[in-house]
Amino acid sequence: MITMKEIARRANVSSATVSRVLNNSGYVSDDVRKRIMKIIEETGYIPSEHAKALRTKQSNVIGVILPKLSTETSSRLVNGISEELAKHGYQILLANTNLDPEKEIENLKLLKSKQVDGIILLATNRGQELVSEIQKLSIPFVATGQVIEGVPSVINNNFQAAKDITSHLIEKGHQKIAFIGVDEADWEVGHRRKEGYLAALKENQLRIVDEWIQKGIFSIESGYTSMKKILESGNERPTAVVCVTDRLAIGAMEYLGEIGLSIPNDIALTGMGASDLSKYVVPRLTTIDLLSETTGAEAAKTLLEIIKEGNTSDKKVIDYRLIIRDSI
């Protein structure tokens, strides 16, 4: 197998000169550089990434921690991250938590041991244990999904997005609006989106009915169960429902269809996330496009700023887009 030492021998230079060419560091004359590169090309020499990392103290690998590998949000976020990092010669190493907060911490430790150059975490909580572990990292770090105190974060404007989609329903004449959310320990999706919904109701002096506010998990089945609870809570029924994810909305849609209620004639329905499914269910779902690929790209740019310049800006907020379809 060809080695750096052999490349140096054939080019009649020192191994240190070959190393400077490979790492683009230090002065090497154009003639010598061309001679070395020609030999590398002819021999097909590939430098050991581990050895390179030891020399440069860089692995050119970024760790990315996700709550679920199978979701569209994660997939789009990773696309945005990987495309941006690839422009700068970085690869990514993925870790999955399966929505387990303890695994977020385990994966932080694991990726640090792998000597990655930085970490991007799509966080589902912002507990003190997680914050403490992040503060111990001593490598560049960016959070998405949650604002974590003292940590550079790239997030969506979840409060305003939920407020806008609720306000749109109100503009369409709806005054009895229910809500299907998730656990408020997930601050951005569970708490901030609920707060946006409540703010729209309060601004328009509409009733807040506790039984119409249900909490599920990130699943279609949970949307189905939550919709059932809302309609079984009393004689009066809402005319519209705001769901914090498309999957919850599709579950609610399934239940409404089973009991013979028409969407949007009997009950209007909205989701959030602009999933591929939202375009193909009948009726097509009104939703919020949270621009996950843009979020991923911005998280990557923020991390690169920290790696290269030590920039530690606290928070970037990504805009969103309301997509109005048939379900309202």
Coordinates of C-alpha atoms in Angstrom, one line a residue:
M1 CA 0.0 0.0 0.0
I2 CA 1.3 3.4 -0.9
T3 CA 2.3 5.6 2.0
M4 CA 3.2 9.3 2.5
K5 CA 6.8 8.3 3.0
E6 CA 6.7 6.6 -0.5
I7 CA 5.1 9.7 -2.0
A8 CA 7.9 11.8 -0.5
R9 CA 10.6 9.5 -1.8
R10 CA 9.2 9.6 -5.4
A11 CA 8.9 13.4 -5.3
N12 CA 12.4 13.7 -3.8
V13 CA 11.0 15.8 -0.9
S14 CA 10.5 15.3 2.8
S15 CA 7.4 13.7 4.3
A16 CA 6.7 17.1 6.0
T17 CA 6.5 18.7 2.6
V18 CA 3.9 16.2 1.4
S19 CA 2.0 16.7 4.6
R20 CA 1.9 20.5 4.0
V21 CA 0.5 19.9 0.5
L22 CA -2.1 17.5 1.8
N23 CA -3.2 19.8 4.6
N24 CA -2.8 23.0 2.6
S25 CA -0.6 24.4 5.4
G26 CA 2.8 26.2 5.2
Y27 CA 4.7 27.3 2.1
V28 CA 5.4 24.9 -0.8
S29 CA 6.6 26.1 -4.2
D30 CA 4.2 25.7 -7.1
D31 CA 6.5 23.3 -8.9
V32 CA 7.0 21.0 -5.9
R33 CA 3.2 21.1 -5.2
K34 CA 2.4 20.1 -8.7
R35 CA 5.0 17.3 -8.7
I36 CA 3.6 15.9 -5.4
M37 CA -0.1 16.2 -6.6
K38 CA 0.8 14.4 -9.9
I39 CA 2.3 11.5 -8.0
I40 CA -0.7 11.3 -5.6
E41 CA -3.0 11.2 -8.6
E42 CA -0.9 8.6 -10.4
T43 CA -0.7 6.3 -7.4
G44 CA -4.2 6.8 -6.1
Y45 CA -2.9 7.6 -2.7
I46 CA -5.6 8.3 -0.1
P47 CA -4.4 9.8 3.2
S48 CA -5.6 8.2 6.4
E49 CA -8.3 10.3 7.9
H50 CA -7.4 9.2 11.4
A51 CA -3.8 10.2 10.8
K52 CA -4.9 13.5 9.3
A53 CA -7.1 14.2 12.3
L54 CA -4.2 13.6 14.6
R55 CA -2.0 16.0 12.6
T56 CA -4.5 18.8 12.1
K57 CA -6.6 18.2 15.3
Q58 CA -9.6 18.1 12.9
S59 CA -11.7 15.2 11.8
N60 CA -13.8 17.1 9.3
V61 CA -16.8 15.2 10.8
I62 CA -19.8 16.8 12.5
G63 CA -22.0 14.9 14.8
V64 CA -25.8 15.3 14.4
I65 CA -28.2 14.0 17.1
L66 CA -31.8 13.5 16.0
P67 CA -34.9 12.5 18.1
K68 CA -36.1 10.1 15.3
L69 CA -34.3 9.2 12.1
S70 CA -37.6 8.2 10.4
T71 CA -39.5 11.5 10.5
E72 CA -39.7 14.0 7.6
T73 CA -38.6 16.8 9.8
S74 CA -35.4 15.0 10.7
S75 CA -34.8 14.0 7.1
R76 CA -35.2 17.6 5.8
L77 CA -33.1 19.0 8.6
V78 CA -30.3 16.5 7.8
N79 CA -30.5 17.4 4.1
G80 CA -30.0 21.1 4.9
I81 CA -27.2 20.3 7.3
S82 CA -25.3 17.9 5.0
E83 CA -25.6 20.0 1.9
E84 CA -24.2 23.1 3.7
L85 CA -21.4 21.1 5.4
A86 CA -20.4 19.4 2.2
K87 CA -19.6 22.7 0.6
H88 CA -16.9 23.1 3.3
G89 CA -15.5 19.5 3.1
Y90 CA -17.3 18.1 6.2
Q91 CA -19.1 14.8 6.6
I92 CA -21.8 14.0 9.2
L93 CA -22.1 11.3 11.7
L94 CA -25.8 10.6 12.8
A95 CA -27.0 9.5 16.2
N96 CA -30.6 8.7 17.1
T97 CA -32.2 9.2 20.5
N98 CA -35.6 7.7 19.7
L99 CA -37.2 10.5 21.7
D100 CA -35.3 9.4 24.9
P101 CA -33.8 12.4 26.8
E102 CA -31.2 10.2 28.4
K103 CA -30.0 9.1 25.0
E104 CA -29.5 12.8 24.0
I105 CA -26.9 12.9 26.8
E106 CA -25.4 9.5 26.0
N107 CA -25.0 10.6 22.3
L108 CA -23.3 13.9 23.3
K109 CA -20.7 11.9 25.2
L110 CA -20.3 9.3 22.4
L111 CA -19.8 11.9 19.7
K112 CA -17.3 13.8 21.8
S113 CA -15.3 10.5 22.2
K114 CA -15.4 10.2 18.4
Q115 CA -13.5 13.5 18.1
V116 CA -16.0 15.2 15.9
D117 CA -15.3 18.8 15.1
G118 CA -18.7 20.0 16.3
I119 CA -22.2 18.8 17.2
I120 CA -25.7 19.8 16.1
L121 CA -28.6 18.6 18.3
L122 CA -32.2 18.6 17.3
A123 CA -33.4 18.8 20.9
T124 CA -36.7 17.7 22.4
N125 CA -36.1 19.1 25.9
R126 CA -33.9 21.7 27.6
G127 CA -33.5 20.2 31.0
Q128 CA -30.7 21.1 33.4
E129 CA -29.0 17.8 33.0
L130 CA -28.8 18.3 29.2
V131 CA -27.6 21.9 29.6
S132 CA -24.9 20.8 32.1
E133 CA -23.6 18.1 29.7
I134 CA -23.5 20.6 26.8
Q135 CA -21.5 23.0 28.9
K136 CA -18.9 20.3 29.5
L137 CA -18.4 19.6 25.8
S138 CA -15.6 22.0 25.0
I139 CA -16.3 21.6 21.3
P140 CA -18.5 23.8 19.0
F141 CA -22.2 23.1 19.5
V142 CA -25.5 24.3 18.1
A143 CA -29.0 23.4 19.2
T144 CA -32.1 23.3 16.9
G145 CA -35.7 22.6 18.0
Q146 CA -35.3 24.3 21.4
V147 CA -33.7 27.4 22.7
I148 CA -31.2 26.2 25.3
E149 CA -29.9 28.9 27.7
G150 CA -26.3 30.0 27.0
V151 CA -26.1 27.8 23.8
P152 CA -26.2 29.0 20.2
S153 CA -29.7 27.9 18.9
V154 CA -31.5 27.9 15.5
I155 CA -35.2 27.6 16.0
N156 CA -38.6 28.1 14.2
N157 CA -41.0 30.9 15.2
N158 CA -43.4 28.4 16.8
F159 CA -45.4 30.9 18.8
Q160 CA -46.2 33.1 15.8
A161 CA -46.8 30.2 13.4
A162 CA -49.4 28.7 15.7
K163 CA -50.9 32.1 16.4
D164 CA -51.1 32.9 12.6
I165 CA -52.8 29.6 11.7
T166 CA -55.3 30.1 14.5
S167 CA -56.0 33.7 13.5
H168 CA -56.6 32.5 9.9
L169 CA -59.4 30.2 11.2
I170 CA -60.8 33.1 13.1
E171 CA -60.8 35.3 10.0
K172 CA -62.7 32.5 8.3
G173 CA -65.5 32.9 10.9
H174 CA -64.5 30.2 13.4
Q175 CA -65.1 31.0 17.1
K176 CA -65.1 27.6 18.6
I177 CA -61.5 26.3 18.1
A178 CA -60.0 23.3 19.7
F179 CA -56.3 22.3 20.0
I180 CA -54.3 19.1 19.9
G181 CA -50.8 19.5 21.2
V182 CA -48.0 17.5 22.8
D183 CA -46.3 17.5 26.2
E184 CA -45.2 21.0 27.2
A185 CA -41.8 19.6 28.3
D186 CA -41.1 20.0 24.6
W187 CA -41.0 23.8 25.0
E188 CA -41.1 24.9 21.4
V189 CA -43.6 22.4 20.0
G190 CA -45.6 21.6 23.1
H191 CA -45.6 25.0 25.0
R192 CA -44.9 27.7 22.4
R193 CA -47.3 26.5 19.8
K194 CA -50.0 26.2 22.5
E195 CA -49.2 29.7 23.7
G196 CA -49.6 31.0 20.1
Y197 CA -53.1 29.3 19.8
L198 CA -54.2 30.8 23.2
A199 CA -52.9 34.3 22.2
A200 CA -55.0 34.3 19.1
L201 CA -58.1 33.3 21.0
K202 CA -57.5 36.0 23.7
E203 CA -56.8 38.7 21.2
N204 CA -60.2 38.0 19.6
Q205 CA -61.9 37.5 23.0
L206 CA -62.9 34.0 22.2
R207 CA -63.7 31.3 24.8
I208 CA -61.0 28.9 25.9
V209 CA -62.6 25.6 26.7
D210 CA -60.3 23.3 28.7
E211 CA -61.9 20.1 27.4
W212 CA -61.0 21.2 23.9
I213 CA -57.3 21.4 24.6
Q214 CA -55.9 17.9 24.4
K215 CA -52.3 16.6 24.7
G216 CA -51.0 13.7 22.7
I217 CA -47.7 12.4 21.4
F218 CA -46.1 12.6 17.9
S219 CA -48.3 10.0 16.2
I220 CA -51.3 9.6 14.0
E221 CA -52.9 7.3 16.6
S222 CA -52.6 10.1 19.2
G223 CA -54.4 12.5 16.9
Y224 CA -57.2 10.0 16.5
T225 CA -57.6 9.5 20.3
S226 CA -57.3 13.3 21.1
M227 CA -60.0 14.1 18.5
K228 CA -62.3 11.5 20.1
K229 CA -61.8 13.0 23.6
I230 CA -62.6 16.5 22.3
L231 CA -65.9 15.4 20.7
E232 CA -66.9 13.2 23.7
S233 CA -66.2 16.0 26.2
G234 CA -69.7 17.5 26.0
N235 CA -72.8 18.3 23.9
E236 CA -71.2 21.3 22.2
R237 CA -68.5 20.7 19.6
P238 CA -65.8 23.0 18.1
T239 CA -66.0 24.1 14.5
A240 CA -62.2 24.0 14.0
V241 CA -59.2 22.2 15.4
V242 CA -55.5 23.4 15.4
C243 CA -53.0 20.5 15.6
V244 CA -49.4 21.1 16.3
T245 CA -48.2 18.5 13.8
D246 CA -49.6 17.1 10.5
R247 CA -49.5 13.5 11.9
L248 CA -51.8 14.6 14.8
A249 CA -54.1 16.3 12.2
I250 CA -54.3 13.2 10.0
G251 CA -55.2 11.1 13.0
A252 CA -58.0 13.6 13.9
M253 CA -59.1 13.4 10.3
E254 CA -59.4 9.6 10.5
Y255 CA -61.6 9.8 13.5
L256 CA -63.9 12.5 12.0
G257 CA -64.3 10.4 8.9
E258 CA -65.2 7.3 11.0
I259 CA -68.1 9.1 12.7
G260 CA -69.4 10.7 9.6
L261 CA -68.3 14.4 10.1
S262 CA -67.2 16.3 7.0
I263 CA -64.0 18.3 6.7
P264 CA -64.3 21.3 6.5
N265 CA -68.1 21.6 6.4
D266 CA -68.6 20.2 9.9
I267 CA -65.1 20.8 11.4
A268 CA -62.1 22.6 9.8
L269 CA -58.7 21.1 10.5
T270 CA -55.1 22.4 10.4
G271 CA -51.7 20.9 11.0
M272 CA -48.1 22.0 11.1
G273 CA -45.0 20.7 9.3
A274 CA -46.0 20.6 5.6
S275 CA -45.4 16.8 5.5
D276 CA -45.7 15.0 2.2
L277 CA -48.8 13.3 3.5
S278 CA -50.5 16.6 4.0
K279 CA -50.6 17.1 0.2
Y280 CA -52.3 13.8 -0.5
V281 CA -54.9 13.2 2.2
V282 CA -58.5 14.1 1.3
P283 CA -59.2 16.9 1.9
R284 CA -55.7 18.3 1.5
L285 CA -54.4 19.6 4.8
T286 CA -53.9 23.3 5.6
T287 CA -50.5 23.5 7.3
I288 CA -47.4 25.5 8.2
D289 CA -44.2 24.9 6.3
L290 CA -41.5 25.3 8.9
L291 CA -38.7 25.3 6.3
S292 CA -36.7 22.5 8.0
E293 CA -34.0 22.4 5.3
T294 CA -33.4 26.1 5.8
T295 CA -33.2 25.5 9.5
G296 CA -30.6 22.7 9.0
A297 CA -28.5 24.8 6.7
E298 CA -28.6 27.7 9.2
A299 CA -27.6 25.4 12.0
A300 CA -24.6 24.2 9.9
K301 CA -23.6 27.8 9.0
T302 CA -23.8 28.8 12.7
L303 CA -21.6 25.8 13.7
L304 CA -19.1 26.6 11.0
E305 CA -18.9 30.2 12.2
I306 CA -18.1 28.9 15.7
I307 CA -15.5 26.5 14.4
K308 CA -13.8 29.1 12.2
E309 CA -14.3 32.4 14.1
G310 CA -15.5 31.5 17.6
N311 CA -18.8 33.3 16.8
T312 CA -21.4 32.3 19.5
S313 CA -24.5 34.2 18.5
D314 CA -27.3 33.2 20.9
K315 CA -30.3 32.6 18.6
K316 CA -31.4 32.6 15.0
V317 CA -35.1 32.4 14.2
I318 CA -36.3 30.8 10.9
D319 CA -39.4 32.1 9.2
Y320 CA -42.3 29.9 8.1
R321 CA -45.0 29.8 5.4
L322 CA -48.7 29.2 5.8
I323 CA -50.1 26.8 3.2
I324 CA -53.8 27.1 2.8
R325 CA -55.6 24.1 1.3
D326 CA -58.9 22.3 1.4
S327 CA -59.3 21.3 5.1
I328 CA -60.5 24.8 6.1

